[in-house]
Amino acid sequence: MKRVRLAVFASGSGSNYEAIAEACADGRLDAEIVLLVCDKPGAKVLERAKRFGTESFAFNPKDYESKAAYETLLVRMLQERGVDFVCLAGYMRIVGPTLLGAFEQRIVNIHPSLLPSFKGAHAIQDAVDYGVKIFGVTTHFVDETLDGGRIIDQGAVVYEGSDIEELTNLIHNIEHKLYVKTINKLINKKY
Ligand code: GAR
């Protein structure tokens, strides 16, 4: 049977991309990343993709007249490569109807909070500011809203300290395991 073909979308550091790439390489995932898409030319994730030999495509959304224009291009690239699932991994952009329509129920995201609490780009800091004691991570199908869509998996972190860096590391460690678990569910159609 052919290995499941993944595309990963990222905007920043790419530690989640790397966790998925490692799991593909060591057999925990019966999948391969056939394209890394990055909307921030110069982002660290592009160096990581180079190290793993993943084809990457970096683009600046401002160079396109609309979201529909660059998503039309992305859909074509994904279809040409036979992509089965799109994994958003720190892709800090709302996905539009062009991409959602072409990959219905096949786009997933990871977010560093127990959704539906603390959506957005500063979830960990927002939760700390709110006085949260049980933090977490969520994977979910993607819809047209910010960090919205049906939840697939969640993991919790109990933390009562005050070191945001330590907390962020704990959350990232959970993310890296949770994303692999979720992708395995997608591969085995158990969601
Ligand atoms: C991750 O913590 C991910 O959950 C978060 O961005 C980070 C990317 O880290 N995503 C969101 O906040 C989505 N709203 P990484 O680049 O090291 O994988």
Coordinates of C-alpha atoms and ligand atoms in Angstrom, one line a residue, residues 10-17 45 48 89-92 109-112 119-124 137 146-147 171-172 175-176, ligand 1:
A10 CA 4.3 26.4 8.8
S11 CA 5.2 30.0 9.4
G12 CA 8.0 29.9 12.0
S13 CA 10.4 27.6 13.7
G14 CA 9.0 24.3 12.6
S15 CA 9.6 22.1 15.6
N16 CA 6.3 20.4 14.8
Y17 CA 7.3 19.9 11.2
V45 CA 11.4 25.8 9.2
R48 CA 14.8 22.2 8.8
A89 CA 2.0 23.3 12.1
G90 CA 2.3 26.9 13.3
Y91 CA 0.8 28.2 10.0
M92 CA -0.4 31.6 11.3
N109 CA -4.1 22.0 12.8
I110 CA -2.3 21.9 16.1
H111 CA -2.9 24.6 18.7
P112 CA -1.2 25.1 22.1
K119 CA -7.6 30.7 20.3
G120 CA -5.1 32.9 18.4
A121 CA -1.4 33.5 18.1
H122 CA -0.6 34.0 21.8
A123 CA -2.4 31.1 23.4
I124 CA 0.1 30.2 26.0
V137 CA -2.7 21.1 23.3
L146 CA -9.5 30.9 13.7
D147 CA -8.4 27.7 15.4
I171 CA 3.7 22.2 25.8
H172 CA 5.9 21.7 22.7
E175 CA 2.6 18.8 20.8
H176 CA 5.2 16.7 19.1
Ligands
GAR1 C1 3.0 25.6 18.0 O1 3.0 25.8 19.4 C2 1.6 25.5 17.4 O2 0.7 24.9 18.3 C3 1.3 27.0 17.3 O3 2.4 27.6 16.8 C4 3.6 26.9 17.3 C5 4.5 26.6 16.2 O4 5.7 26.0 16.7 N1 0.1 27.2 16.5 C6 -0.8 28.1 16.8 O5 -0.7 28.9 17.7 C7 -2.0 28.1 15.8 N2 -2.9 29.1 16.2 P1 6.7 25.3 15.7 O6 7.0 26.3 14.5 O7 8.0 25.1 16.5 O8 6.1 24.0 15.2

